[in-house]
XYZ file of C-alpha atoms in Angstrom:
219
model
C -0.042 -0.341 0.021
C 0.933 3.988 -0.584
C 2.078 5.140 2.393
C -1.292 7.800 3.074
C -2.983 4.266 3.021
C -1.254 2.364 5.490
C -2.309 2.142 9.265
C -1.411 4.760 11.532
C -0.258 2.862 13.819
C 0.064 -0.659 14.509
C -2.678 -3.034 17.190
C -1.866 -6.145 18.689
C -5.529 -6.326 19.214
C -6.121 -6.872 15.480
C -2.718 -8.719 14.933
C -4.374 -11.876 14.941
C -6.766 -15.234 13.729
C -9.592 -13.463 15.511
C -8.889 -9.886 15.548
C -8.677 -9.113 12.074
C -11.891 -10.572 11.303
C -13.512 -7.406 12.856
C -12.914 -6.023 9.553
C -16.253 -7.885 8.160
C -18.039 -6.866 11.356
C -17.201 -3.430 9.812
C -18.601 -4.557 6.558
C -21.608 -6.172 6.782
C -21.160 -6.399 3.460
C -18.494 -8.604 3.226
C -20.536 -11.201 5.324
C -21.987 -13.015 2.283
C -18.863 -13.429 0.318
C -16.733 -14.393 3.564
C -19.464 -17.465 4.346
C -18.756 -18.643 0.918
C -14.851 -17.873 1.397
C -14.710 -19.862 4.296
C -17.484 -22.969 2.748
C -15.424 -22.796 -0.314
C -11.571 -23.387 2.330
C -13.767 -25.570 3.959
C -14.964 -27.983 1.639
C -11.313 -27.751 0.177
C -10.095 -29.441 3.535
C -11.349 -32.475 2.341
C -8.432 -33.347 -0.140
C -5.585 -32.753 2.307
C -7.813 -34.371 5.079
C -9.093 -37.732 3.343
C -7.325 -38.261 -0.309
C -4.689 -40.714 0.904
C -6.968 -42.758 3.237
C -9.770 -42.289 0.439
C -7.534 -44.013 -2.358
C -5.736 -46.493 0.080
C -9.608 -47.770 1.109
C -11.459 -47.981 -2.338
C -8.542 -48.376 -4.568
C -5.998 -50.322 -2.941
C -3.702 -47.544 -4.426
C 0.187 -48.310 -3.711
C 2.068 -44.881 -1.945
C 3.379 -44.682 -5.753
C 0.335 -44.082 -6.900
C -1.180 -41.598 -4.498
C 1.406 -39.709 -4.495
C 1.275 -39.503 -8.807
C -1.972 -38.367 -8.385
C -1.498 -35.500 -5.878
C 1.022 -34.511 -8.371
C -1.225 -35.175 -11.543
C -3.567 -33.181 -9.607
C -1.289 -29.852 -8.582
C 0.083 -30.243 -12.220
C -3.541 -29.334 -13.707
C -4.909 -27.018 -11.120
C -1.685 -25.164 -12.190
C -2.303 -25.200 -15.852
C -6.115 -24.113 -15.315
C -4.514 -21.674 -13.199
C -2.670 -20.130 -15.658
C -4.884 -20.736 -19.219
C -7.708 -21.017 -18.105
C -9.138 -18.983 -15.552
C -8.118 -15.301 -15.793
C -9.598 -15.770 -18.923
C -12.796 -16.727 -17.982
C -12.679 -14.146 -15.230
C -12.310 -11.487 -17.754
C -14.862 -12.864 -19.880
C -17.578 -13.494 -17.995
C -17.387 -11.471 -15.072
C -16.268 -11.690 -11.399
C -19.881 -13.236 -10.099
C -20.709 -15.407 -12.697
C -17.049 -17.318 -12.224
C -17.719 -17.182 -8.237
C -20.811 -19.625 -8.745
C -19.538 -20.984 -11.997
C -16.299 -22.056 -9.386
C -18.579 -23.224 -7.041
C -20.243 -25.622 -9.070
C -17.576 -26.976 -10.505
C -15.827 -27.646 -7.415
C -19.098 -29.337 -5.813
C -19.725 -31.666 -9.061
C -15.761 -32.451 -8.528
C -15.702 -33.414 -5.404
C -19.312 -35.358 -6.290
C -17.615 -37.392 -8.857
C -14.643 -38.247 -6.631
C -16.823 -39.418 -4.121
C -18.978 -41.995 -6.860
C -16.343 -42.796 -8.432
C -15.826 -47.072 -8.586
C -12.358 -47.050 -9.905
C -8.998 -44.818 -9.734
C -9.515 -43.644 -13.601
C -13.072 -42.687 -12.900
C -11.915 -40.634 -9.785
C -9.798 -39.053 -12.242
C -12.496 -37.275 -13.946
C -13.231 -35.733 -11.368
C -9.701 -33.876 -11.609
C -11.651 -31.033 -13.759
C -13.803 -29.835 -11.572
C -11.436 -29.742 -8.424
C -8.919 -27.580 -11.106
C -11.288 -24.790 -11.848
C -13.033 -24.921 -8.479
C -9.772 -22.277 -8.770
C -11.895 -19.424 -10.299
C -14.077 -19.510 -7.014
C -11.567 -17.987 -4.600
C -10.283 -15.986 -7.459
C -13.727 -13.831 -8.041
C -14.130 -13.807 -4.606
C -11.018 -12.653 -3.116
C -11.203 -9.389 -6.241
C -14.747 -8.892 -5.431
C -14.239 -8.328 -2.052
C -11.560 -5.975 -2.680
C -14.413 -3.721 -4.036
C -16.161 -3.273 -0.835
C -13.160 -1.591 1.063
C -11.642 1.291 0.856
C -8.327 1.609 -0.145
C -6.321 1.926 4.108
C -8.652 -0.966 4.836
C -7.638 -3.365 1.999
C -4.361 -5.062 4.030
C -6.218 -6.118 6.851
C -8.631 -7.533 4.373
C -5.849 -9.942 3.033
C -5.557 -10.791 6.939
C -9.320 -11.858 7.387
C -9.495 -13.419 4.243
C -6.189 -15.204 5.523
C -8.450 -15.876 8.625
C -10.895 -17.478 8.056
C -9.369 -19.583 5.741
C -6.939 -20.671 8.372
C -9.845 -21.929 10.362
C -11.438 -23.806 8.000
C -8.150 -26.005 7.540
C -8.185 -26.258 11.296
C -11.753 -27.229 11.618
C -11.975 -28.883 8.065
C -9.751 -32.173 8.921
C -11.594 -33.341 12.018
C -14.904 -32.896 10.491
C -13.835 -34.652 6.810
C -12.176 -37.520 8.414
C -15.041 -38.241 10.507
C -17.285 -38.032 7.848
C -15.238 -40.753 6.159
C -14.849 -43.262 9.392
C -18.747 -42.555 9.405
C -18.998 -43.186 5.789
C -16.850 -46.316 6.005
C -18.423 -47.866 8.673
C -22.286 -47.705 6.451
C -20.859 -48.946 2.766
C -20.908 -45.377 2.044
C -16.800 -44.419 1.326
C -17.241 -41.361 -0.038
C -19.431 -39.371 2.431
C -16.846 -37.258 3.309
C -16.353 -36.179 -0.239
C -20.024 -35.634 -0.599
C -20.326 -33.759 2.439
C -17.614 -31.413 1.480
C -20.063 -31.206 -2.123
C -23.472 -30.452 0.207
C -21.094 -27.575 1.753
C -20.741 -25.242 -0.700
C -23.915 -25.591 -2.521
C -25.372 -24.622 0.972
C -22.899 -21.776 1.222
C -23.118 -20.987 -2.338
C -27.616 -20.178 -0.936
C -27.311 -16.921 0.343
C -24.687 -15.019 -2.388
C -27.275 -16.103 -5.074
C -29.582 -13.972 -3.631
C -27.452 -11.209 -2.860
C -28.393 -8.332 -4.962
C -25.189 -6.408 -3.671
C -22.335 -8.947 -5.105
C -22.627 -8.262 -8.887
C -19.219 -7.881 -10.637
C -17.428 -4.839 -11.761
C -18.472 -3.311 -14.944
C -14.922 -3.192 -16.415
C -14.532 -7.456 -15.710
C -17.960 -8.119 -16.476
C -18.500 -9.385 -20.997
C -19.090 -7.178 -24.230
């Protein structure tokens, strides 16, 4: 930030994961986008929490195959970031990109949960990669709801929401996985992730203030 837009003094009350969230209380118009950000990150915790457990239990993959699957997801996600996401947002606007990303993410999670074998599991990677549209568009939209002197605090609040989601996510999804396999539903954790996305996006569908900036809308 330019020096004129920086905070005049350092405050310990804001320098923690919960303190930075006070920004959302000062800007109620950020509540819906904040909820979507938190839910999207929480749903995404299903992957680091249960990936190895899931593919080992359901597909009997050895560590080598598991590592390759994670590498493929990582590479395809980077390709999507470079070749697809920026162009998609520019072409269709941020609001469409937000909802499209949530939709792709939910489809990817459901596909992974339904997949009866490893090859079908890999088809879910497409949706998981395009899920990246949601955080990219959501963060850009949130920056326009605060002043220039609050941009740093906003990034702290976004980081706090994502950090808190990753604190709670592992316990939620490993529990869902354990309950699922006990009831012959090994994809339960993935379905729960998709449900979180779809439920959290409902308020955003009704929120008339979530409108993409004119410069990012399609011509």
